[in-house]
Coordinates of C-alpha atoms in Angstrom, one line a residue:
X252 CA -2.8 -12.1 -69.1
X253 CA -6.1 -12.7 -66.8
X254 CA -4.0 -15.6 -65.3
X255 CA -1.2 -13.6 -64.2
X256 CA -2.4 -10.9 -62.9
X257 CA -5.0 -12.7 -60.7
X258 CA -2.4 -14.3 -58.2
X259 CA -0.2 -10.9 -57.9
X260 CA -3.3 -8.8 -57.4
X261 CA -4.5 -11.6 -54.3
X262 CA -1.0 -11.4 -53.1
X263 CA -0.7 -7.5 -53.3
X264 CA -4.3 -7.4 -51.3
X265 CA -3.6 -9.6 -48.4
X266 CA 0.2 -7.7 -48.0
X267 CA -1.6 -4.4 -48.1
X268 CA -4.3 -6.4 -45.5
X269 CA -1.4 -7.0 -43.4
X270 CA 0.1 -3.8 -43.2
X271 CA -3.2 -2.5 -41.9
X272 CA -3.7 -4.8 -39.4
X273 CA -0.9 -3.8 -37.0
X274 CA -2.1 -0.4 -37.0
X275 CA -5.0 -1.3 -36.5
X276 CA -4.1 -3.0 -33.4
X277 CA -1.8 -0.3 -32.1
X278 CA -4.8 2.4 -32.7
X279 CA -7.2 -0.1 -30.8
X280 CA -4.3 -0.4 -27.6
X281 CA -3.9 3.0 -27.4
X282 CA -7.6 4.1 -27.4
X283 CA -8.3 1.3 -24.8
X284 CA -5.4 2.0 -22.8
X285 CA -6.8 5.6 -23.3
X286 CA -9.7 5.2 -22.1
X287 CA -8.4 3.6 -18.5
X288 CA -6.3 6.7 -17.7
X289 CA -8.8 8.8 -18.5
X290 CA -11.1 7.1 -16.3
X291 CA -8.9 8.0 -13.1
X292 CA -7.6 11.7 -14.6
X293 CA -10.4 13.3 -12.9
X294 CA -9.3 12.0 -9.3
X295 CA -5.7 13.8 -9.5
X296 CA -4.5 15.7 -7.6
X297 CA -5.8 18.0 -4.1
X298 CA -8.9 18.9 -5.9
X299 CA -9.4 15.3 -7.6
X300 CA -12.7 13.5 -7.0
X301 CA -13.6 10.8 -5.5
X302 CA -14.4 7.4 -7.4
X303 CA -17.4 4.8 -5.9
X304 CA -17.0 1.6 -6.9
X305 CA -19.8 -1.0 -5.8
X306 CA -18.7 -4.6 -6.4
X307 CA -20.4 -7.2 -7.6
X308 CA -21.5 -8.5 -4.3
X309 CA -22.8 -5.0 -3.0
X310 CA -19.6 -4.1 -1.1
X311 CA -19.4 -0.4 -1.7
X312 CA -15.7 1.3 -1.7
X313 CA -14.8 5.2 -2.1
X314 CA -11.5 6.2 -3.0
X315 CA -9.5 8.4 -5.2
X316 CA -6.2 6.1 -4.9
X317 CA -5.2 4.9 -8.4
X318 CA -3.9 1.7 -7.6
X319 CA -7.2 1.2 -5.3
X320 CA -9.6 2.5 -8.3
X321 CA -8.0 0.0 -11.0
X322 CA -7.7 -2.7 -8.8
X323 CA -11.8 -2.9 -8.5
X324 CA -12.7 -2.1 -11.9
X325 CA -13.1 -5.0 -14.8
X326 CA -11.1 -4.7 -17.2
X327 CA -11.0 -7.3 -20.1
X328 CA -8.8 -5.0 -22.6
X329 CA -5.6 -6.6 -22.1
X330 CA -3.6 -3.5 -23.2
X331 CA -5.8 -1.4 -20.9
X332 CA -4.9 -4.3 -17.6
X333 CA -1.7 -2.9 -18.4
X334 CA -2.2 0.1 -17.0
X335 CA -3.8 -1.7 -14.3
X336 CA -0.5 -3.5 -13.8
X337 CA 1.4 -0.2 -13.9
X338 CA -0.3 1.7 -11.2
X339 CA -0.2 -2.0 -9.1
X340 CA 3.6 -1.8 -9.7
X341 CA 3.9 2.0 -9.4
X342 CA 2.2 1.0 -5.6
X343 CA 4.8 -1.7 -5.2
X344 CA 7.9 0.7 -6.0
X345 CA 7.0 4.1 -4.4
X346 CA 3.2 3.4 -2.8
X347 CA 2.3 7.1 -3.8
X348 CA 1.5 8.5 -7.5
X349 CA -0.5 5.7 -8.6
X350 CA -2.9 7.7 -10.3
X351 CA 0.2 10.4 -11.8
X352 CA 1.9 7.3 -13.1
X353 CA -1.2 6.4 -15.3
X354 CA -2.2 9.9 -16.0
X355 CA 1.1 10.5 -17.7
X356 CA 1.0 6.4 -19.3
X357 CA -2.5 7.7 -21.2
X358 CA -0.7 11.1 -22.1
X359 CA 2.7 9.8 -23.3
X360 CA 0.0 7.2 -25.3
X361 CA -1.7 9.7 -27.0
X362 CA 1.9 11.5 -28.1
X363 CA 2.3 7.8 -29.9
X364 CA -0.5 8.6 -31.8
X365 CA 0.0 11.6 -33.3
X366 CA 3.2 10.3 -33.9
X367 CA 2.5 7.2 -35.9
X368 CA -0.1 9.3 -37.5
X369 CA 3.4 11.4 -39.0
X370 CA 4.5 8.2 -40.3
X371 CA 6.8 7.7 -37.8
X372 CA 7.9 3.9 -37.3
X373 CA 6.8 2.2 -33.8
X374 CA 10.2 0.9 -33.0
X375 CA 11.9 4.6 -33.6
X376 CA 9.1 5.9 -31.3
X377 CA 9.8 3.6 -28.6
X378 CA 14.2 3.6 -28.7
X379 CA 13.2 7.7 -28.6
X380 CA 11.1 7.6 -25.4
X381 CA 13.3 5.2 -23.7
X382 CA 16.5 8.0 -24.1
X383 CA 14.0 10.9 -23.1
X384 CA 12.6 8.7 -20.0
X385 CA 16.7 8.3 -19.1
X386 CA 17.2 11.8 -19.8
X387 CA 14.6 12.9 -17.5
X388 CA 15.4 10.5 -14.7
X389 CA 18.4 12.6 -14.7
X390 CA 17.3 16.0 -15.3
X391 CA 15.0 15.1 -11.9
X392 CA 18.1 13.9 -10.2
X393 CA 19.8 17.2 -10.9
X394 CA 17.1 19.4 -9.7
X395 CA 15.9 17.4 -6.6
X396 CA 17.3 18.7 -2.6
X397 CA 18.7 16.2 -0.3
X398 CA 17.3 15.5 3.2
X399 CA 18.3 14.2 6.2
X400 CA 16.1 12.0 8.3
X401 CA 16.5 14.0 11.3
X402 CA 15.3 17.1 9.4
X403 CA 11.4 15.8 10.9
X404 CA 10.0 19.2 9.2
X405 CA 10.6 18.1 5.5
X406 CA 9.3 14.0 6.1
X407 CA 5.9 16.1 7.7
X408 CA 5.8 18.1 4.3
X409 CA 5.8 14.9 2.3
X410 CA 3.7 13.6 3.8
X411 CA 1.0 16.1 4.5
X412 CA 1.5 16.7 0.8
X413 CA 0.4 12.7 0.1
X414 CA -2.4 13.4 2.0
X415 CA -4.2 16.2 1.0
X416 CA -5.5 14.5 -2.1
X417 CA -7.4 12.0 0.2
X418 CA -11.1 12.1 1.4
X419 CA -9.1 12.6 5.0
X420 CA -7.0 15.5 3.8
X421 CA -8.4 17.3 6.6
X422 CA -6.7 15.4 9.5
X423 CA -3.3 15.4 7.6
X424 CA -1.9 17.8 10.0
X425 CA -2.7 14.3 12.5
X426 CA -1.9 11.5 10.5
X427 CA 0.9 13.0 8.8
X428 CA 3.2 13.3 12.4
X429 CA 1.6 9.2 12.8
X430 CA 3.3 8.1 9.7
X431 CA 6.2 9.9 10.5
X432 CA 7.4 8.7 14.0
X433 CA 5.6 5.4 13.3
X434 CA 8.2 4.8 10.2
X435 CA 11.3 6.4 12.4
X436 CA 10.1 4.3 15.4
X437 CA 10.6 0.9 13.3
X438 CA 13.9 2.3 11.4
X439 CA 17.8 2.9 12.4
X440 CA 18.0 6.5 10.6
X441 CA 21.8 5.9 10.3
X442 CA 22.0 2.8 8.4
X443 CA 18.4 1.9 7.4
X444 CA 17.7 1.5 3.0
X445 CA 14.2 0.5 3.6
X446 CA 11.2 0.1 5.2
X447 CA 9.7 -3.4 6.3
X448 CA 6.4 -1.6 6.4
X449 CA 4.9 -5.1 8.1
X450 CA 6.4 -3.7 11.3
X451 CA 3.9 -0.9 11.6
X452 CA 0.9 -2.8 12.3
X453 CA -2.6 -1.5 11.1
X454 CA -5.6 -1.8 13.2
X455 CA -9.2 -1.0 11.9
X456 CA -12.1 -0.1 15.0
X457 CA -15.4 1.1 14.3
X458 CA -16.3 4.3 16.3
X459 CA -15.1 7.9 17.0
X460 CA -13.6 9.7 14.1
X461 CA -10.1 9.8 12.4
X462 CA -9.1 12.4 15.3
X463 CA -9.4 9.5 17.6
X464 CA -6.3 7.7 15.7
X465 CA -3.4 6.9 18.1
X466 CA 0.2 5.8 17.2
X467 CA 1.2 2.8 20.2
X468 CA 4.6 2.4 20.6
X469 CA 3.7 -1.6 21.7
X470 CA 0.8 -4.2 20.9
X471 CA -2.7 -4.5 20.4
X472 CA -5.2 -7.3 20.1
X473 CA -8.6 -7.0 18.5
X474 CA -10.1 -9.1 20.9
X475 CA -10.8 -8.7 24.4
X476 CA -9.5 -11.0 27.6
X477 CA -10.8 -13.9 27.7
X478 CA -11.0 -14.5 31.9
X479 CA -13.7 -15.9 34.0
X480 CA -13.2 -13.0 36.6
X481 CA -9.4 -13.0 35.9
X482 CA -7.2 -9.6 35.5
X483 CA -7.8 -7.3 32.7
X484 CA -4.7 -5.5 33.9
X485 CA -1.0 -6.4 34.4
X486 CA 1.7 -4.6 35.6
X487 CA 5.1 -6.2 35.2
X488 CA 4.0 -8.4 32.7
X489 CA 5.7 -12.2 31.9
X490 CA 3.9 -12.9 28.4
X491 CA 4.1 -16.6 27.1
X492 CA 2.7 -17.2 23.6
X493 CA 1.1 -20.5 23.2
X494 CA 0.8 -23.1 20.3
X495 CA -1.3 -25.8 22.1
X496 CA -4.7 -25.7 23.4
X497 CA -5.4 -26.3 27.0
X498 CA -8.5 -28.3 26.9
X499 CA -9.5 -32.0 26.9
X500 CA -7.5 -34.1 24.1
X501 CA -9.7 -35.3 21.4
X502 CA -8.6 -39.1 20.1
X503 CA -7.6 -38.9 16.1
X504 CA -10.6 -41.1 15.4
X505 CA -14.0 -40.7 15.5
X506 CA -15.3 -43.0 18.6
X507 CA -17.9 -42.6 21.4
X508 CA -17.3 -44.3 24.6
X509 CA -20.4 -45.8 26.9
X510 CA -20.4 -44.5 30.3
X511 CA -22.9 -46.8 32.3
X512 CA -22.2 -45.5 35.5
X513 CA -21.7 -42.0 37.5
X514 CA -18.6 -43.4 39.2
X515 CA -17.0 -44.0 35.6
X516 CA -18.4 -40.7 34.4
X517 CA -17.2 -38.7 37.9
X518 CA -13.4 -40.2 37.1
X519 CA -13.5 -38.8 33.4
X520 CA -14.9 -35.7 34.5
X521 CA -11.9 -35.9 37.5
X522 CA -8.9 -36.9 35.1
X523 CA -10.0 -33.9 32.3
X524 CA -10.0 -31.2 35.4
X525 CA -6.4 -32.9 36.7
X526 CA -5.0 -32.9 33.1
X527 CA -6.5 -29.0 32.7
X528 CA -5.1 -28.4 36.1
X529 CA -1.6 -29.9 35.7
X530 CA -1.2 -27.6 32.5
X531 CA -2.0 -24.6 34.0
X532 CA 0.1 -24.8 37.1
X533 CA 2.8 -25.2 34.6
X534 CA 2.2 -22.2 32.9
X535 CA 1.8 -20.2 36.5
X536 CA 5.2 -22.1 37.8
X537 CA 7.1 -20.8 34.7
X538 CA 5.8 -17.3 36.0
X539 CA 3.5 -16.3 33.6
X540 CA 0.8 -13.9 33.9
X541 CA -0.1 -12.9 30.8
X542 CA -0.8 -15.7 28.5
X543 CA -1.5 -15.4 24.5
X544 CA -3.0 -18.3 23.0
X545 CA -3.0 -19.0 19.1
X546 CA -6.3 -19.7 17.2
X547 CA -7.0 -23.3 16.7
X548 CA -8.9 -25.2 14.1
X549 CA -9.6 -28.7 15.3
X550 CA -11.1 -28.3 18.7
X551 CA -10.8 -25.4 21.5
X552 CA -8.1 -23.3 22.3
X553 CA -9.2 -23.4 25.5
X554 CA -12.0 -24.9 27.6
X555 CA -13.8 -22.7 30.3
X556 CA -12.5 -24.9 32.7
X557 CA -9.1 -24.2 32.1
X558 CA -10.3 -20.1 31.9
X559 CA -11.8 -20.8 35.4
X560 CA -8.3 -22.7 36.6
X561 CA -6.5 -19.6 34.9
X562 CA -8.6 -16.6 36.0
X563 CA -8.2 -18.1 39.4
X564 CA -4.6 -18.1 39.3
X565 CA -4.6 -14.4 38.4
X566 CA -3.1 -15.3 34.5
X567 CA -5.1 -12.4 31.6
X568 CA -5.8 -14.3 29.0
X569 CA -5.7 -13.5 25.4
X570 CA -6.9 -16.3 22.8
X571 CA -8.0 -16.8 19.0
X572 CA -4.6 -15.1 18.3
X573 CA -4.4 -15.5 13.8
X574 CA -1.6 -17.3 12.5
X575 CA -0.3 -15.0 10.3
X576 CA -0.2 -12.4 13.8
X577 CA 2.1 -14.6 15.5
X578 CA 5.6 -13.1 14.0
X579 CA 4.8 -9.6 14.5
X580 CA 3.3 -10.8 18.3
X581 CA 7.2 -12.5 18.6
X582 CA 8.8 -9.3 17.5
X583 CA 7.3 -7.3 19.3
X584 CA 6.9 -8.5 23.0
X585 CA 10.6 -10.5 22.4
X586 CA 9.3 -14.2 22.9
X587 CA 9.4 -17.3 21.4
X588 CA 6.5 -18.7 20.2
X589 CA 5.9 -22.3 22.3
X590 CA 4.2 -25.3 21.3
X591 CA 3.9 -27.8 24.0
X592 CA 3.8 -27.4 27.8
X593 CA 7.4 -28.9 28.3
X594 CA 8.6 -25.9 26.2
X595 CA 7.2 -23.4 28.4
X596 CA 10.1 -22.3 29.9
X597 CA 10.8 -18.6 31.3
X598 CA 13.2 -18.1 28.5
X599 CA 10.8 -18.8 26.3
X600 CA 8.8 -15.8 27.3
X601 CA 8.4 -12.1 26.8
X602 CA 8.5 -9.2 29.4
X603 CA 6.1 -5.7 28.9
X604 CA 5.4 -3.1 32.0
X605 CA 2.0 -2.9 31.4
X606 CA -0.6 -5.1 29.5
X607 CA -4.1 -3.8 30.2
X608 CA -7.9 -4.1 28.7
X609 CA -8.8 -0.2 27.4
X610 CA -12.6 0.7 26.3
X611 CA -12.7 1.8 22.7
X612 CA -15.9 3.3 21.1
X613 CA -18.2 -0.2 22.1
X614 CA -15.9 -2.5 22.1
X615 CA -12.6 -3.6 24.4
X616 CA -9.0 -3.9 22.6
X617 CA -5.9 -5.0 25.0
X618 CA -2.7 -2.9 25.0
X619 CA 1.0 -4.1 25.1
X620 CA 3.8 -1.1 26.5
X621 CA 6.7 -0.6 27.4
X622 CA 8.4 -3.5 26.2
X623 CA 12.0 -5.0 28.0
X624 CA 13.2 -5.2 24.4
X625 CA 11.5 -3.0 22.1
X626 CA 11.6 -5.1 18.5
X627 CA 11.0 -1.8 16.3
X628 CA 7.1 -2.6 15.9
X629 CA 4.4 -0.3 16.8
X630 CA 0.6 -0.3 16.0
X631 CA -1.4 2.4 14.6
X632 CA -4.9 2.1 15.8
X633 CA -6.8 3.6 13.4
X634 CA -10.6 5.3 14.5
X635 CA -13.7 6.2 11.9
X636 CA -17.1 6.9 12.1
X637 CA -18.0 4.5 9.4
X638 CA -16.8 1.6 7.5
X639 CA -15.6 3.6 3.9
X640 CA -14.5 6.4 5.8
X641 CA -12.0 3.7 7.9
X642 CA -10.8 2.3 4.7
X643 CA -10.0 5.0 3.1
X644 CA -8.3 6.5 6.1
X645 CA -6.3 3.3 6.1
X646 CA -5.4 3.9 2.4
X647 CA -4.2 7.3 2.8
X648 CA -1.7 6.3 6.1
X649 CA 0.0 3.8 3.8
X650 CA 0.6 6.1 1.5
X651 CA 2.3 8.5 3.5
X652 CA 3.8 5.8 5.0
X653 CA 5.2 4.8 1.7
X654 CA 6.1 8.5 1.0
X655 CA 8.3 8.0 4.2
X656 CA 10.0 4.8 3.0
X657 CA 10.4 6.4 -0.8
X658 CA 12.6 8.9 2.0
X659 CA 14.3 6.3 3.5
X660 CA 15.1 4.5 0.3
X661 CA 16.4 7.9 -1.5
X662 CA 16.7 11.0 0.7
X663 CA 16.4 13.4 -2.0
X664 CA 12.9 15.7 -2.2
X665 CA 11.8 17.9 -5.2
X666 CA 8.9 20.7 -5.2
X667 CA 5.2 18.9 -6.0
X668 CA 2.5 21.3 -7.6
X669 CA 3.1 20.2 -11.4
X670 CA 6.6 21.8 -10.7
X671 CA 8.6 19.3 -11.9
X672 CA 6.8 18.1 -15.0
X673 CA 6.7 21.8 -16.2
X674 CA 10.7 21.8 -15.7
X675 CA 11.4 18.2 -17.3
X676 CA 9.2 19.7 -20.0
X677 CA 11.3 22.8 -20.9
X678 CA 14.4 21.3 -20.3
X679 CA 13.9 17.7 -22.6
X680 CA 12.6 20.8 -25.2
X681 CA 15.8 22.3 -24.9
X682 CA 17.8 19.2 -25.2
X683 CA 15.3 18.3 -28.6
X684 CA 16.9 21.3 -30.3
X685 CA 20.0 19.6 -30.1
X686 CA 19.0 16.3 -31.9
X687 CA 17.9 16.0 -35.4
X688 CA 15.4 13.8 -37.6
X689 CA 13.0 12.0 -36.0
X690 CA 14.5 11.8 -32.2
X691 CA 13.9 15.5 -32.1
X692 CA 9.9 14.8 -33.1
X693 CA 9.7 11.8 -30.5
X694 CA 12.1 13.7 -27.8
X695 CA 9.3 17.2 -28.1
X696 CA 6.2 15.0 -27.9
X697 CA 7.4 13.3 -24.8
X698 CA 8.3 16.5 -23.2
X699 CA 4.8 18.1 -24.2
X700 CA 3.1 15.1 -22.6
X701 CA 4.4 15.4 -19.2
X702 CA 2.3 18.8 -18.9
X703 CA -0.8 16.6 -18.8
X704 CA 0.3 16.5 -14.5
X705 CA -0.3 20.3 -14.0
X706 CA -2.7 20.7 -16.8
X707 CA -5.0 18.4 -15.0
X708 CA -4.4 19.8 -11.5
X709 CA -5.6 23.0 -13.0
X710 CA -8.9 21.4 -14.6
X711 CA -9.5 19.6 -11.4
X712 CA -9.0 22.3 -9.4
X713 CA -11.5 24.6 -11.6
X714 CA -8.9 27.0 -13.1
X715 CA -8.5 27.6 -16.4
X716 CA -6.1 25.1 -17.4
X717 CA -4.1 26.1 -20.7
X718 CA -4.0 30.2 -19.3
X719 CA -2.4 28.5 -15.8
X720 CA 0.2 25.9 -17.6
X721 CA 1.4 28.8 -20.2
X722 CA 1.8 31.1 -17.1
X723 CA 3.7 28.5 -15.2
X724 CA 5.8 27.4 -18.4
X725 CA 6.6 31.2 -18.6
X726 CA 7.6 31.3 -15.1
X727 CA 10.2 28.7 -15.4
X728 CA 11.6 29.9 -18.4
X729 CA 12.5 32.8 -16.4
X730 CA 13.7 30.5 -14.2
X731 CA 11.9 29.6 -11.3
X732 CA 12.3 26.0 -10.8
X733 CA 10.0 25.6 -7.7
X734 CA 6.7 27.6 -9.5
X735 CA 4.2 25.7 -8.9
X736 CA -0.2 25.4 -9.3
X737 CA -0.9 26.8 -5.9
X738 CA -4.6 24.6 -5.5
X739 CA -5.7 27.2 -2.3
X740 CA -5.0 30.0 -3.8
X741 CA -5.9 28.8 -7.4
X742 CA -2.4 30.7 -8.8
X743 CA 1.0 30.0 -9.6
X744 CA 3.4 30.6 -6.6
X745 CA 6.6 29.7 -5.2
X746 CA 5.2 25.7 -4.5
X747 CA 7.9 25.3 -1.3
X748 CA 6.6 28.3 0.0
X749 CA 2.8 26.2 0.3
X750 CA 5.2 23.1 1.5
X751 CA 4.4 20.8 -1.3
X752 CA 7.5 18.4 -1.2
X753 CA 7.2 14.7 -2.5
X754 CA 10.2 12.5 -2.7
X755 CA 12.4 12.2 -6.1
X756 CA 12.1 8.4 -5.8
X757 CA 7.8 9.3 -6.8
X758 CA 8.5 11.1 -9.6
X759 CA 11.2 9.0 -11.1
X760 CA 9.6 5.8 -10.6
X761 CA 6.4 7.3 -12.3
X762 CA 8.2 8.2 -15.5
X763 CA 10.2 5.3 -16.3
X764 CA 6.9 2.7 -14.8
X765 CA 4.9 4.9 -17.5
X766 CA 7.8 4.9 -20.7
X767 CA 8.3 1.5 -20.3
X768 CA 4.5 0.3 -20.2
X769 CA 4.4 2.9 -23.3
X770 CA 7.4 1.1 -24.8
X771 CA 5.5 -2.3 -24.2
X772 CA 2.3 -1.3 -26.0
X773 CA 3.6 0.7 -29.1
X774 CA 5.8 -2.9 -29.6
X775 CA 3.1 -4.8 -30.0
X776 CA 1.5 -5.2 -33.9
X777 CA -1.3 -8.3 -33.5
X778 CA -3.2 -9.6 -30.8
X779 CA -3.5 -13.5 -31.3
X780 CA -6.3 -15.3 -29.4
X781 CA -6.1 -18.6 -27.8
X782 CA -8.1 -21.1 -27.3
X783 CA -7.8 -24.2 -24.7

């Protein structure tokens, strides 16, 4: 008898063994996952904190963007770089709710928990949360307002309501009219589905403070001109972007010739200042008088004797243009770029009113205007009293930006303030009561886990947080739809009233991002390491 029952009592071990395991490994995804959402909760929101995050080389960033937070922090839980993927995709798709989308992930996470604790199988779980993501997408759809791109007072909304969860929420009633005419500026509102946001050209200067931010409709260089005593200002401006560099040629070997006389070394120094020479009276024959000049690697752009030749010839000078510049440059002014002297033809160039040198804080930037084409590109030079405050200034323009394209993309808005969450909630509750078995469970616990987004914006914001979600659940059972967490007045009013708008596209990119990542994790029962 020993002998039989050994082998069936190993074999019933290691099946029990490996029906633990996978919960095991669920229960550790979850709790790491967990753990990365609610790492960022605290920075939701108008009353979120701020996060500082010192790298490992002693570069210091502050931010409360989601997508910015995860991005910085090191994480080795691969189910928690999930939700480091999410937010990074979240950015991708919408560019604003990066830190809702992973809120909600860590809540609709912890709803999988409970719900495997019932007994409930993953799989069902996961089917479940994938019809209440759909269901929501819709119910979103149904209660969100369209917009018109010429209705400028709405786009402002959105994006003033981007920014007041930023360090800079202060200037939003600045940057928020930016972001606006900077995205119609680059757009055709009648036919445009998107945004090429690498039209609207950042630009970072030390100095002043983020009142000093200015929206050009043109182009603007970093560096200043580069003349001997040449212009720093041109009306009328012909612009001709160069590839090549105007100084002596340098032989594709390494060699050293002997001068041994100063008749042999007066005819070298001669045929260099003809060769410069010849060049430049190319360039000023073509009719240029503003001349770009693209950064290059193996030997100078541009000697000073051809700067002396050029300055002389009354031609302003811009060099050590980046590669990656040059498109945008070509858009903008309408040239071609050109990459030898036989090339530099007047077709070939670009036409602007004014290019001129401007003082900024304690440096000198050059300005493009008033283009003889405009290409639909225009800077936003962006001003800050220090380095973090700069970044993060930069941050928070992108995303209204990308509030702007969500607009573009989808002109439909909905309320903001936890609104919508509290709506999806009551209404996926409703629609529970009509399933049975365990959909209904799965379809409830989804519902209840979208009321993390006001629940937190009430904890952040230092109200009591399960008195102001009951009240604003009861206020849209009555039916309010737009009832919102009023953050100023620390109550629950009429949100559109406080003009709290963000677009639909936000919202329903953030719940199907966060079901799916959900989806991912609960279908995953072993983790199986690999080694190379």
């Amino acid at each position: 008898m020993k002998g039989k029952s050994g082998p069936s009592n190993n074999a019933s071990r290691s099946l029990y063994k490996d029906k633990e395991k996978p919960t095991q490994i669920r229960y550790s995804n979850i709790t790491a996952a967990k753990a990365v959402a609610d790492a960022i909760r605290t920075s939701l929101g108008p009353r979120g904190m701020d996060k500082m995050i010192q790298s490992s080389n002693g570069d210091v960033t502050i931010t409360n963007d989601g997508a910015t937070i995860l991005k910085q922090m090191q994480v080795l839980h691969p189910a928690a770089k999930m939700l480091v993927e999410l937010s990074k995709a979240q950015d991708v798709e919408a560019g604003d709710g990066t830190t809702s989308v992973c809120v909600i992930a860590g809540s609709l996470l912890d709803a999988c928990h409970n719900l495997l604790a019932k007994g409930i199988h993953p799989t069902s779980i996961s089917e479940a949360f994938q019809k209440a993501s759909d269901k929501a997408i819709k119910i979103l759809q149904g209660i969100a307002t369209p917009v018109k791109l010429s209705d400028r007072e709405s786009l402002l909304k959105s994006a003033s309501t981007s920014l007041n969860s930023k360090v800079v929420s202060q200037y939003s009633s600045l940057l928020s009219p930016i972001a606006v005419d900077a995205v119609m500026k680059v757009i055709d509102p009648a036919t445009a589905s998107n945004v090429d946001l690498r039209d609207i050209k950042m630009m970072k200067k030390l100095g002043g403070t983020v009142d000093d931010t200015e929206l050009i409709d043109g182009l603007v260089f970093s560096q200043k001109t580069t003349g001997a005593g040449g212009p720093n200002r041109v009306e009328k401006a012909k612009i001709g972007l160069i590839q090549f560099c105007i100084s002596p040629p340098k032989t594709d070997m390494d060699n050293s010739v002997i001068v041994s006389d100063y008749t042999q070394m007066d005819r070298v120094l001669r045929e260099e200042r003809q060769y410069i020479l010849d060049i430049v009276k190319k360039v000023k024959k073509a009719g240029c008088n503003v001349l770009l000049i693209q950064k290059s690697i193996l030997r100078d752009a541009v000697s000073d004797l051809a700067l002396h030749f050029l300055a002389k010839m009354k031609i302003l000078v811009v060099k050590d243009i980046e590669r990656e510049d040059i498109e945008f440059v070509c858009k903008s002014v309408g040239c071609k770029p050109i990459a030898s002297i036989d090339h530099f033809l007047p077709e070939n160039m670009g036409s602007a009113e004014l290019v001129e040198e401007v003082q900024t804080g304690t440096s000198k930037i050059v300005k493009i205007t008033g283009m003889a084409i405009p290409g639909k590109c225009v800077t936003v030079l962006m001003r800050g009293s220090n380095k973090l405050v700069l970044e993060e200034a930069d941050r928070s323009l992108h995303d209204a930006l990308c509030v702007i394209r969500c607009l573009v993309k989808e002109r439909f808005i909905i309320a903001g303030g936890g609104a919508p969450e509290v709506e999806l909630s009551l209404q996926l509750m409703e629609y529970a009561n009509t399933l049975t078995g365990t959909e209904q469970y799965c379809f409830r616990a989804f519902a209840e886990a979208l009321e993390i987004i006001p629940f937190t914006l009430a904890e952040n914001a230092g109200l009591n947080p399960i008195a102001t979600v009951t009240e604003l659940r009861n206020r849209h059972a009555e039916g309010e739809i737009t009832a919102g967490i009023n953050v100023r007045k620390g109550a629950i009013t009429n949100i559109l009233e406080e003009n709290v708008l963000q677009p639909l596209l936000v919202s329903t990119s953030a719940i199907h991002l966060a079901s799916e990542t959900v989806r991912s994790i609960m279908k995953i029962d072993d983790i199986v390491m690999c080694i190379r």
